[in-house]
mmCIF file of C-alpha atoms in Angstrom:
data_model
loop_
_atom_site.group_PDB
_atom_site.id
_atom_site.type_symbol
_atom_site.label_atom_id
_atom_site.label_comp_id
_atom_site.label_asym_id
_atom_site.label_seq_id
_atom_site.Cartn_x
_atom_site.Cartn_y
_atom_site.Cartn_z
ATOM 1 C CA MET V 217 7.384 -11.628 -6.609
ATOM 2 C CA SER V 218 3.771 -10.512 -6.739
ATOM 3 C CA GLU V 219 2.951 -7.515 -4.566
ATOM 4 C CA TRP V 220 -0.453 -8.954 -3.644
ATOM 5 C CA ARG V 221 -2.428 -12.157 -3.983
ATOM 6 C CA GLN V 222 -4.559 -12.603 -7.092
ATOM 7 C CA GLU V 223 -7.763 -12.469 -5.057
ATOM 8 C CA ASN V 224 -6.672 -9.058 -3.726
ATOM 9 C CA ILE V 225 -5.761 -7.544 -7.092
ATOM 10 C CA TYR V 226 -8.442 -4.856 -6.713
ATOM 11 C CA ASN V 227 -6.778 -2.954 -3.890
ATOM 12 C CA SER V 228 -6.007 0.639 -3.034
ATOM 13 C CA PHE V 229 -2.250 0.174 -3.481
ATOM 14 C CA ASN V 230 -2.496 -1.163 -7.038
ATOM 15 C CA CYS V 231 -1.807 2.132 -8.799
ATOM 16 C CA GLU V 232 -1.348 0.422 -12.155
ATOM 17 C CA MET V 233 -4.974 -0.685 -12.081
ATOM 18 C CA LYS V 234 -6.602 2.018 -9.935
ATOM 19 C CA GLY V 235 -5.160 4.746 -12.121
ATOM 20 C CA LEU V 236 -7.192 3.575 -15.096
ATOM 21 C CA LEU V 237 -10.290 4.737 -13.229
ATOM 22 C CA TYR V 238 -8.956 8.262 -13.658
ATOM 23 C CA SER V 239 -9.106 8.338 -17.460
ATOM 24 C CA PRO V 240 -11.530 11.328 -17.570
ATOM 25 C CA TRP V 241 -8.992 13.346 -15.551
ATOM 26 C CA TYR V 242 -6.132 12.186 -17.784
ATOM 27 C CA LYS V 243 -8.024 13.148 -20.917
ATOM 28 C CA ALA V 244 -8.769 16.613 -19.519
ATOM 29 C CA ILE V 245 -5.125 17.092 -18.510
ATOM 30 C CA ALA V 246 -3.981 16.140 -22.009
ATOM 31 C CA ASN V 247 -6.369 18.765 -23.386
ATOM 32 C CA GLY V 248 -5.069 21.405 -20.973
ATOM 33 C CA LYS V 249 -8.330 21.715 -19.022
ATOM 34 C CA PHE V 250 -7.766 20.365 -15.539
ATOM 35 C CA LEU V 251 -10.805 18.960 -13.723
ATOM 36 C CA PRO V 252 -11.353 19.464 -9.986
ATOM 37 C CA PRO V 253 -8.900 17.111 -8.241
ATOM 38 C CA ILE V 254 -10.044 13.680 -7.149
ATOM 39 C CA GLU V 255 -8.427 14.030 -3.734
ATOM 40 C CA ALA V 256 -7.394 16.848 -1.428
ATOM 41 C CA SER V 257 -4.363 16.046 0.707
ATOM 42 C CA ILE V 258 -4.662 18.295 3.760
ATOM 43 C CA ASP V 259 -1.962 18.939 6.344
ATOM 44 C CA MET V 260 -3.746 20.059 9.488
ATOM 45 C CA MET V 261 -0.550 21.248 11.205
ATOM 46 C CA PRO V 262 3.174 21.351 10.358
ATOM 47 C CA MET V 263 4.326 19.577 13.529
ATOM 48 C CA CYS V 264 4.773 16.075 14.879
ATOM 49 C CA ASN V 265 5.412 14.484 18.264
ATOM 50 C CA LEU V 266 7.951 12.046 16.760
ATOM 51 C CA SER V 267 11.222 12.593 14.901
ATOM 52 C CA CYS V 268 11.421 9.640 12.520
ATOM 53 C CA ASP V 269 14.700 9.134 10.673
ATOM 54 C CA ALA V 270 13.015 8.652 7.306
ATOM 55 C CA CYS V 271 10.257 11.261 7.607
ATOM 56 C CA ASN V 272 9.679 12.789 4.176
ATOM 57 C CA ALA V 273 8.239 15.889 5.830
ATOM 58 C CA GLY V 274 11.042 16.267 8.355
ATOM 59 C CA ARG V 275 12.649 19.198 6.577
ATOM 60 C CA TYR V 276 9.778 21.519 7.424
ATOM 61 C CA ILE V 277 8.150 20.039 10.538
ATOM 62 C CA TYR V 278 11.320 19.517 12.550
ATOM 63 C CA ASN V 279 11.485 22.042 15.395
ATOM 64 C CA ASN V 280 8.479 23.906 14.017
ATOM 65 C CA THR V 281 6.351 26.245 16.135
ATOM 66 C CA ASP V 282 2.596 26.666 16.485
ATOM 67 C CA LYS V 283 2.524 28.641 13.248
ATOM 68 C CA GLY V 284 0.159 27.155 10.724
ATOM 69 C CA ILE V 285 -2.257 25.093 12.838
ATOM 70 C CA MET V 286 -5.585 25.121 11.002
ATOM 71 C CA SER V 287 -8.440 26.472 13.103
ATOM 72 C CA LYS V 288 -11.835 24.811 13.283
ATOM 73 C CA ASP V 289 -13.471 27.837 11.660
ATOM 74 C CA TYR V 290 -11.073 27.781 8.736
ATOM 75 C CA VAL V 291 -11.337 24.009 8.355
ATOM 76 C CA GLU V 292 -15.091 24.395 7.930
ATOM 77 C CA LYS V 293 -14.627 27.058 5.250
ATOM 78 C CA LEU V 294 -12.011 24.968 3.441
ATOM 79 C CA ILE V 295 -13.897 21.672 3.437
ATOM 80 C CA ARG V 296 -17.175 23.237 2.375
ATOM 81 C CA PHE V 297 -15.331 24.855 -0.522
ATOM 82 C CA LEU V 298 -13.772 21.525 -1.518
ATOM 83 C CA GLY V 299 -17.181 19.873 -1.430
ATOM 84 C CA ASN V 300 -18.602 22.574 -3.691
ATOM 85 C CA PHE V 301 -15.552 22.232 -5.941
ATOM 86 C CA LYS V 302 -16.602 18.571 -6.418
ATOM 87 C CA VAL V 303 -13.484 17.067 -4.878
ATOM 88 C CA LYS V 304 -14.248 13.441 -4.068
ATOM 89 C CA SER V 305 -12.160 12.860 -0.930
ATOM 90 C CA CYS V 306 -9.881 14.362 1.685
ATOM 91 C CA CYS V 307 -6.895 12.625 3.248
ATOM 92 C CA PHE V 308 -5.520 14.158 6.427
ATOM 93 C CA GLY V 309 -1.853 13.750 7.264
ATOM 94 C CA GLY V 310 1.548 13.425 5.685
ATOM 95 C CA GLY V 311 2.978 16.862 6.401
ATOM 96 C CA GLY V 312 2.617 16.734 10.183
ATOM 97 C CA GLU V 313 0.612 14.691 12.696
ATOM 98 C CA SER V 314 -3.043 15.554 12.107
ATOM 99 C CA THR V 315 -4.303 14.009 15.348
ATOM 100 C CA LEU V 316 -2.482 16.742 17.310
ATOM 101 C CA ASN V 317 -4.954 19.260 15.873
ATOM 102 C CA LYS V 318 -8.163 19.187 17.907
ATOM 103 C CA ALA V 319 -10.151 20.199 14.814
ATOM 104 C CA THR V 320 -9.314 16.975 12.963
ATOM 105 C CA PRO V 321 -12.299 14.910 14.195
ATOM 106 C CA TYR V 322 -14.627 17.736 13.145
ATOM 107 C CA ALA V 323 -12.903 17.919 9.749
ATOM 108 C CA ILE V 324 -13.397 14.193 9.121
ATOM 109 C CA ARG V 325 -17.101 14.329 9.998
ATOM 110 C CA LEU V 326 -17.628 17.459 7.894
ATOM 111 C CA CYS V 327 -16.140 15.724 4.842
ATOM 112 C CA ARG V 328 -18.843 13.097 5.055
ATOM 113 C CA GLU V 329 -21.498 15.764 5.604
ATOM 114 C CA VAL V 330 -20.610 17.572 2.370
ATOM 115 C CA GLY V 331 -20.414 14.351 0.339
ATOM 116 C CA MET V 332 -16.683 13.573 0.355
ATOM 117 C CA ASP V 333 -14.919 10.456 1.581
ATOM 118 C CA ALA V 334 -12.314 10.890 4.314
ATOM 119 C CA ALA V 335 -9.146 9.090 5.350
ATOM 120 C CA ILE V 336 -6.252 9.701 7.698
ATOM 121 C CA ILE V 337 -2.534 8.925 7.747
ATOM 122 C CA THR V 338 -1.261 9.027 11.316
ATOM 123 C CA ASN V 339 1.531 7.816 13.564
ATOM 124 C CA GLY V 340 -1.091 6.329 15.870
ATOM 125 C CA THR V 341 0.264 7.838 19.069
ATOM 126 C CA VAL V 342 -2.852 9.896 19.845
ATOM 127 C CA LEU V 343 -6.291 8.380 20.364
ATOM 128 C CA ASN V 344 -9.268 9.580 22.390
ATOM 129 C CA ASP V 345 -13.002 8.943 22.233
ATOM 130 C CA ASP V 346 -13.642 11.835 19.852
ATOM 131 C CA LEU V 347 -10.956 10.691 17.407
ATOM 132 C CA LEU V 348 -12.079 7.074 17.625
ATOM 133 C CA ASP V 349 -15.640 8.050 16.750
ATOM 134 C CA ALA V 350 -14.436 10.196 13.829
ATOM 135 C CA PHE V 351 -12.145 7.418 12.590
ATOM 136 C CA MET V 352 -15.219 5.281 12.007
ATOM 137 C CA LYS V 353 -16.214 7.809 9.319
ATOM 138 C CA CYS V 354 -12.954 7.159 7.423
ATOM 139 C CA ARG V 355 -12.612 4.914 4.394
ATOM 140 C CA PHE V 356 -9.130 3.984 5.570
ATOM 141 C CA ILE V 357 -6.788 4.629 8.479
ATOM 142 C CA SER V 358 -3.068 4.208 7.769
ATOM 143 C CA VAL V 359 -0.809 4.014 10.810
ATOM 144 C CA ALA V 360 2.912 4.505 10.158
ATOM 145 C CA VAL V 361 4.638 2.163 12.618
ATOM 146 C CA ASP V 362 7.840 1.258 10.737
ATOM 147 C CA ALA V 363 9.042 -1.128 13.438
ATOM 148 C CA GLY V 364 8.418 -4.567 14.866
ATOM 149 C CA ASN V 365 9.491 -3.914 18.452
ATOM 150 C CA ALA V 366 9.808 -1.135 21.027
ATOM 151 C CA VAL V 367 13.618 -0.899 20.918
ATOM 152 C CA THR V 368 13.780 -0.187 17.185
ATOM 153 C CA TYR V 369 10.798 2.145 17.392
ATOM 154 C CA GLU V 370 12.300 4.342 20.120
ATOM 155 C CA LYS V 371 15.782 4.419 18.584
ATOM 156 C CA HIS V 372 14.638 5.627 15.176
ATOM 157 C CA LYS V 373 11.403 7.482 15.894
ATOM 158 C CA GLY V 374 12.581 9.373 18.959
ATOM 159 C CA GLN V 375 9.942 8.344 21.507
ATOM 160 C CA ASN V 376 9.104 5.257 23.558
ATOM 161 C CA MET V 377 5.566 4.902 22.189
ATOM 162 C CA PHE V 378 5.513 1.497 20.477
ATOM 163 C CA ASP V 379 3.293 -0.149 23.089
ATOM 164 C CA ARG V 380 0.924 2.814 23.042
ATOM 165 C CA VAL V 381 0.597 2.598 19.256
ATOM 166 C CA MET V 382 -0.063 -1.154 19.418
ATOM 167 C CA SER V 383 -2.755 -0.553 22.030
ATOM 168 C CA ASN V 384 -4.351 2.178 19.922
ATOM 169 C CA LEU V 385 -4.285 -0.019 16.815
ATOM 170 C CA TYR V 386 -6.019 -2.809 18.722
ATOM 171 C CA ARG V 387 -8.666 -0.392 20.004
ATOM 172 C CA ILE V 388 -9.349 0.953 16.504
ATOM 173 C CA ALA V 389 -9.533 -2.572 15.066
ATOM 174 C CA GLU V 390 -12.015 -3.595 17.753
ATOM 175 C CA GLU V 391 -14.185 -0.539 17.083
ATOM 176 C CA ILE V 392 -14.239 -1.299 13.351
ATOM 177 C CA ARG V 393 -15.354 -4.848 14.066
ATOM 178 C CA LYS V 394 -17.989 -3.694 16.533
ATOM 179 C CA THR V 395 -19.476 -0.991 14.313
ATOM 180 C CA LYS V 396 -19.077 -3.018 11.073
ATOM 181 C CA VAL V 397 -18.034 0.081 9.101
ATOM 182 C CA ASN V 398 -16.288 -0.163 5.729
ATOM 183 C CA CYS V 399 -12.917 1.080 6.949
ATOM 184 C CA ASP V 400 -9.517 -0.437 6.133
ATOM 185 C CA LEU V 401 -7.035 -0.257 9.017
ATOM 186 C CA CYS V 402 -3.443 -0.489 7.825
ATOM 187 C CA TYR V 403 -0.176 -1.142 9.682
ATOM 188 C CA LYS V 404 2.407 0.638 7.502
ATOM 189 C CA PHE V 405 6.050 -0.335 7.452
ATOM 190 C CA LEU V 406 8.598 1.837 5.632
ATOM 191 C CA ILE V 407 11.717 -0.262 5.003
ATOM 192 C CA THR V 408 14.989 1.368 6.055
ATOM 193 C CA GLU V 409 18.455 0.040 6.711
ATOM 194 C CA TRP V 410 17.726 -0.209 10.417
ATOM 195 C CA ASN V 411 14.428 -2.105 10.327
ATOM 196 C CA GLN V 412 14.814 -4.263 7.201
ATOM 197 C CA HIS V 413 15.314 -7.496 9.171
ATOM 198 C CA GLU V 414 12.152 -7.183 11.260
ATOM 199 C CA ILE V 415 9.527 -6.987 8.532
ATOM 200 C CA LEU V 416 8.184 -10.437 9.401
ATOM 201 C CA LYS V 417 8.092 -9.573 13.096
ATOM 202 C CA ALA V 418 6.035 -6.470 12.318
ATOM 203 C CA CYS V 419 3.699 -8.469 10.085
ATOM 204 C CA LEU V 420 3.100 -10.975 12.886
ATOM 205 C CA GLU V 421 2.350 -8.087 15.237
ATOM 206 C CA ALA V 422 -0.090 -6.579 12.753
ATOM 207 C CA LYS V 423 -1.944 -9.873 12.396
ATOM 208 C CA ARG V 424 -2.041 -10.355 16.168
ATOM 209 C CA ILE V 425 -3.602 -6.939 16.654
ATOM 210 C CA GLY V 426 -6.261 -7.580 14.030
ATOM 211 C CA VAL V 427 -5.635 -4.910 11.390
ATOM 212 C CA LYS V 428 -6.926 -5.582 7.897
ATOM 213 C CA ASP V 429 -3.807 -4.640 5.928
ATOM 214 C CA PHE V 430 -0.060 -4.870 6.377
ATOM 215 C CA TYR V 431 1.676 -2.528 3.906
ATOM 216 C CA VAL V 432 5.431 -2.506 3.392
ATOM 217 C CA ARG V 433 7.590 -0.582 0.912
ATOM 218 C CA PRO V 434 11.160 0.765 0.622
ATOM 219 C CA ALA V 435 12.063 4.200 1.927
ATOM 220 C CA ASN V 436 13.655 6.919 -0.172
ATOM 221 C CA TYR V 437 16.320 9.010 1.514
ATOM 222 C CA ASP V 438 16.581 11.187 -1.590
ATOM 223 C CA HIS V 439 13.098 12.579 -0.967
ATOM 224 C CA GLN V 440 13.035 16.363 -0.968
ATOM 225 C CA GLY V 441 11.371 16.437 2.447
ATOM 226 C CA ILE V 442 14.110 14.489 4.251
ATOM 227 C CA ARG V 443 16.126 16.629 6.636
ATOM 228 C CA GLU V 444 19.582 17.377 5.259
ATOM 229 C CA GLU V 445 21.295 16.045 8.377
ATOM 230 C CA VAL V 446 19.745 12.605 7.980
ATOM 231 C CA LYS V 447 20.070 12.217 4.199
ATOM 232 C CA ARG V 448 22.351 9.291 3.467
ATOM 233 C CA LYS V 449 22.805 6.250 1.305
ATOM 234 C CA TYR V 450 21.170 3.101 2.596
ATOM 235 C CA HIS V 451 22.018 -0.525 1.961
ATOM 236 C CA TYR V 452 19.243 -3.034 1.544
ATOM 237 C CA ASP V 453 19.669 -6.765 2.068
ATOM 238 C CA ILE V 454 17.251 -7.449 -0.777
ATOM 239 C CA PRO V 455 17.336 -11.283 -0.594
ATOM 240 C CA ALA V 456 16.508 -11.120 3.131
ATOM 241 C CA ILE V 457 13.749 -8.584 2.505
ATOM 242 C CA GLU V 458 12.177 -10.652 -0.234
ATOM 243 C CA GLU V 459 12.332 -13.803 1.869
ATOM 244 C CA GLN V 460 10.427 -11.953 4.571
ATOM 245 C CA PHE V 461 7.938 -10.813 1.938
ATOM 246 C CA ARG V 462 7.368 -14.474 1.062
ATOM 247 C CA GLN V 463 6.880 -15.455 4.704
ATOM 248 C CA CYS V 464 4.531 -12.537 5.308
ATOM 249 C CA LYS V 465 2.337 -13.645 2.424
ATOM 250 C CA GLU V 466 2.009 -17.068 4.036
ATOM 251 C CA LEU V 467 0.270 -15.341 6.952
ATOM 252 C CA GLU V 468 -2.540 -13.991 4.763
ATOM 253 C CA THR V 469 -6.161 -14.898 5.342
ATOM 254 C CA PRO V 470 -9.370 -13.391 3.909
ATOM 255 C CA GLU V 471 -9.335 -11.055 6.937
ATOM 256 C CA PHE V 472 -5.622 -10.157 6.816
ATOM 257 C CA ARG V 473 -3.997 -8.864 3.618
ATOM 258 C CA VAL V 474 -0.291 -8.278 2.919
ATOM 259 C CA PHE V 475 0.914 -5.719 0.357
ATOM 260 C CA THR V 476 4.623 -5.671 -0.514
ATOM 261 C CA VAL V 477 4.547 -2.563 -2.672
ATOM 262 C CA THR V 478 7.546 -2.184 -4.973
ATOM 263 C CA HIS V 479 6.130 -1.174 -8.378
ATOM 264 C CA LYS V 480 7.385 2.404 -7.992
ATOM 265 C CA TYR V 481 10.969 1.142 -7.584
ATOM 266 C CA ASN V 482 13.713 -0.452 -9.643
ATOM 267 C CA GLU V 483 15.074 -3.895 -8.796
ATOM 268 C CA ASP V 484 17.600 -2.363 -6.382
ATOM 269 C CA TYR V 485 14.751 -0.432 -4.660
ATOM 270 C CA THR V 486 15.846 2.915 -6.012
ATOM 271 C CA PRO V 487 12.890 5.101 -7.084
ATOM 272 C CA LYS V 488 11.635 4.602 -10.637
ATOM 273 C CA LYS V 489 10.417 7.393 -12.894
ATOM 274 C CA ASP V 490 9.224 5.957 -16.187
ATOM 275 C CA PHE V 491 7.410 9.023 -17.494
ATOM 276 C CA SER V 492 8.415 12.225 -19.272
ATOM 277 C CA GLN V 493 6.506 14.870 -17.304
ATOM 278 C CA CYS V 494 4.227 15.219 -14.272
ATOM 279 C CA TYR V 495 1.029 14.533 -16.189
ATOM 280 C CA GLY V 496 -0.743 12.808 -13.289
ATOM 281 C CA ALA V 497 -0.123 15.428 -10.601
ATOM 282 C CA PRO V 498 -3.475 17.268 -10.964
ATOM 283 C CA VAL V 499 -5.432 14.242 -9.688
ATOM 284 C CA CYS V 500 -4.647 15.585 -6.187
ATOM 285 C CA ILE V 501 -4.394 19.015 -4.589
ATOM 286 C CA GLN V 502 -1.831 19.466 -1.800
ATOM 287 C CA ILE V 503 -3.132 21.887 0.835
ATOM 288 C CA CYS V 504 -0.621 22.786 3.525
ATOM 289 C CA ALA V 505 -1.002 24.360 6.941
ATOM 290 C CA ASP V 506 1.247 27.275 5.945
ATOM 291 C CA GLY V 507 -1.666 28.633 3.914
ATOM 292 C CA PHE V 508 -0.401 27.589 0.484
ATOM 293 C CA VAL V 509 -1.191 24.980 -2.149
ATOM 294 C CA TYR V 510 1.745 23.068 -3.602
ATOM 295 C CA PHE V 511 2.091 21.136 -6.839
ATOM 296 C CA CYS V 512 1.924 17.633 -5.318
ATOM 297 C CA VAL V 513 2.370 15.665 -2.099
ATOM 298 C CA ASP V 514 6.093 15.187 -2.806
ATOM 299 C CA THR V 515 6.854 18.896 -3.242
ATOM 300 C CA ARG V 516 5.315 20.385 -0.098
ATOM 301 C CA HIS V 517 6.855 23.621 1.128
ATOM 302 C CA ILE V 518 9.251 23.956 -1.809
ATOM 303 C CA GLU V 519 8.993 27.503 -3.110
ATOM 304 C CA PHE V 520 9.421 26.495 -6.742
ATOM 305 C CA TYR V 521 6.324 24.280 -6.514
ATOM 306 C CA LYS V 522 4.051 26.770 -4.767
ATOM 307 C CA LEU V 523 0.854 27.284 -6.800
ATOM 308 C CA GLY V 524 -0.881 29.923 -4.686
ATOM 309 C CA SER V 525 -2.611 30.601 -1.383
ATOM 310 C CA HIS V 526 -5.735 28.946 -0.029
ATOM 311 C CA TYR V 527 -5.781 31.012 3.181
ATOM 312 C CA PRO V 528 -7.736 33.031 4.220
ATOM 313 C CA ASP V 529 -10.119 32.372 1.310
ATOM 314 C CA PRO V 530 -10.163 28.872 -0.252
ATOM 315 C CA GLU V 531 -12.020 30.298 -3.251
ATOM 316 C CA ASN V 532 -8.645 31.661 -4.339
ATOM 317 C CA ILE V 533 -7.770 28.118 -5.458
ATOM 318 C CA LEU V 534 -10.022 28.677 -8.467
ATOM 319 C CA ASN V 535 -7.680 31.448 -9.606
ATOM 320 C CA PHE V 536 -4.683 29.168 -10.108
ATOM 321 C CA TRP V 537 -5.967 25.591 -10.440
ATOM 322 C CA GLY V 538 -5.361 24.750 -14.103
ATOM 323 C CA GLY V 539 -3.718 28.128 -14.657
ATOM 324 C CA GLU V 540 -0.576 28.852 -16.652
ATOM 325 C CA ARG V 541 1.849 28.201 -13.776
ATOM 326 C CA HIS V 542 0.087 24.918 -13.009
ATOM 327 C CA LYS V 543 0.314 23.820 -16.641
ATOM 328 C CA GLU V 544 3.960 24.817 -16.858
ATOM 329 C CA LEU V 545 4.783 22.477 -13.949
ATOM 330 C CA VAL V 546 2.734 19.627 -15.416
ATOM 331 C CA PHE V 547 3.986 19.844 -18.991
ATOM 332 C CA LYS V 548 7.462 21.386 -18.742
ATOM 333 C CA THR V 549 9.365 21.942 -15.504
ATOM 334 C CA GLY V 550 7.843 19.832 -12.721
ATOM 335 C CA LYS V 551 9.822 16.639 -13.183
ATOM 336 C CA ASP V 552 13.146 18.290 -13.963
ATOM 337 C CA ASN V 553 13.304 20.009 -10.578
ATOM 338 C CA CYS V 554 12.167 17.019 -8.498
ATOM 339 C CA THR V 555 14.435 14.448 -6.822
ATOM 340 C CA SER V 556 11.751 12.489 -4.964
ATOM 341 C CA ARG V 557 10.195 9.102 -5.436
ATOM 342 C CA CYS V 558 6.999 10.007 -7.257
ATOM 343 C CA THR V 559 3.791 9.155 -5.435
ATOM 344 C CA TYR V 560 1.836 9.564 -8.664
ATOM 345 C CA GLY V 561 4.409 8.063 -11.028
ATOM 346 C CA PRO V 562 2.105 5.344 -12.418
ATOM 347 C CA TYR V 563 -0.594 7.951 -13.057
ATOM 348 C CA CYS V 564 1.878 10.141 -14.932
ATOM 349 C CA ALA V 565 2.942 7.171 -17.062
ATOM 350 C CA GLN V 566 -0.670 6.159 -17.798
ATOM 351 C CA CYS V 567 -1.736 9.656 -18.789
ATOM 352 C CA GLU V 568 1.284 9.937 -21.072
ATOM 353 C CA ALA V 569 0.803 6.546 -22.742
ATOM 354 C CA LEU V 570 -2.976 6.704 -23.130
ATOM 355 C CA PHE V 571 -3.719 10.369 -23.838
ATOM 356 C CA ILE V 572 -0.590 12.475 -24.343
ATOM 357 C CA ASN V 573 0.882 10.182 -27.016
ATOM 358 C CA LYS V 574 -2.563 9.666 -28.595
ATOM 359 C CA ASN V 575 -1.714 6.271 -30.085
ATOM 360 C CA ASP V 576 -4.496 4.318 -28.286
ATOM 361 C CA PRO V 577 -2.310 1.333 -27.247
ATOM 362 C CA MET V 578 -5.233 -0.381 -25.476
ATOM 363 C CA CYS V 579 -7.806 0.014 -28.269
ATOM 364 C CA TRP V 580 -10.081 1.387 -25.591
ATOM 365 C CA SER V 581 -13.213 1.623 -27.762
ATOM 366 C CA PHE V 582 -13.222 -2.178 -28.263
ATOM 367 C CA THR V 583 -14.331 -4.641 -25.598
#
């Protein structure tokens, strides 16, 4: 089953196609001279107000303290450095709930000021006028809902906030329509054993609210960030899931897109790794609130994958980006020590096939 309609083939979730835009970075990686990363993934704080069963950052944000909240002064120093470093974008979120940090709206606006795009991944539980205004500066806003009703949401995310999130989504969607900004609002649905039969219900809710995108993909309980006490095997009813995928696609209009993203998985929805080494990892820099930079978004807070410190001086990044330790992880040891679904798997495979192997399978110099 196609993951998107033909008219939507040029979309942000199509890694197989989008990754080809990164060929200059791939070529540099293959030559051992890493360019400044395309994106900076920034965790503004290592805490969250939910406790989702399938949180891939749960291992280090669960029961955390105030340690590691980025201050407004440091955020300014960091983002101005990234702009000077020629990073193209910053995405806030993933390793904690960024909207809980009061400096996040300022950070988003500053990205635009220094010439970078901005985006945010959030649980959608927090929204005020300052955040709403800053959100309109984002290229996309991804809201992790992972449920189609309040009962499921509360049972597996720990708080009775489903209605609040739906209200916030509607408010954001209305503001996007009113201001006519180029911002994609996404209702994200991570498939788990407990929500797999309400994908269609969630899609209907997303369309009712007026978001632009409904994004659904399988979870991965083997991810290194999953808390040990919740790691378990899960059982997917794949025929039922795929039937819901089909029904969701029937709801599509030019204003409402559905993405059933499975290209990073095998047929049984187990994670797929069809590459030899982590060649694509340097397209992004993972900056965490603990003051350190890690190898990639899937290896946050794992000591083995720590590259170096960015705090208190972001300029220190220049001392290890593309250094010997970085290259060792890319070319030798990164994949072997990783158990996670790979966010950048398609990029790793492309870099390997097109530049590492040097056999020019696409005859790129011919039109």
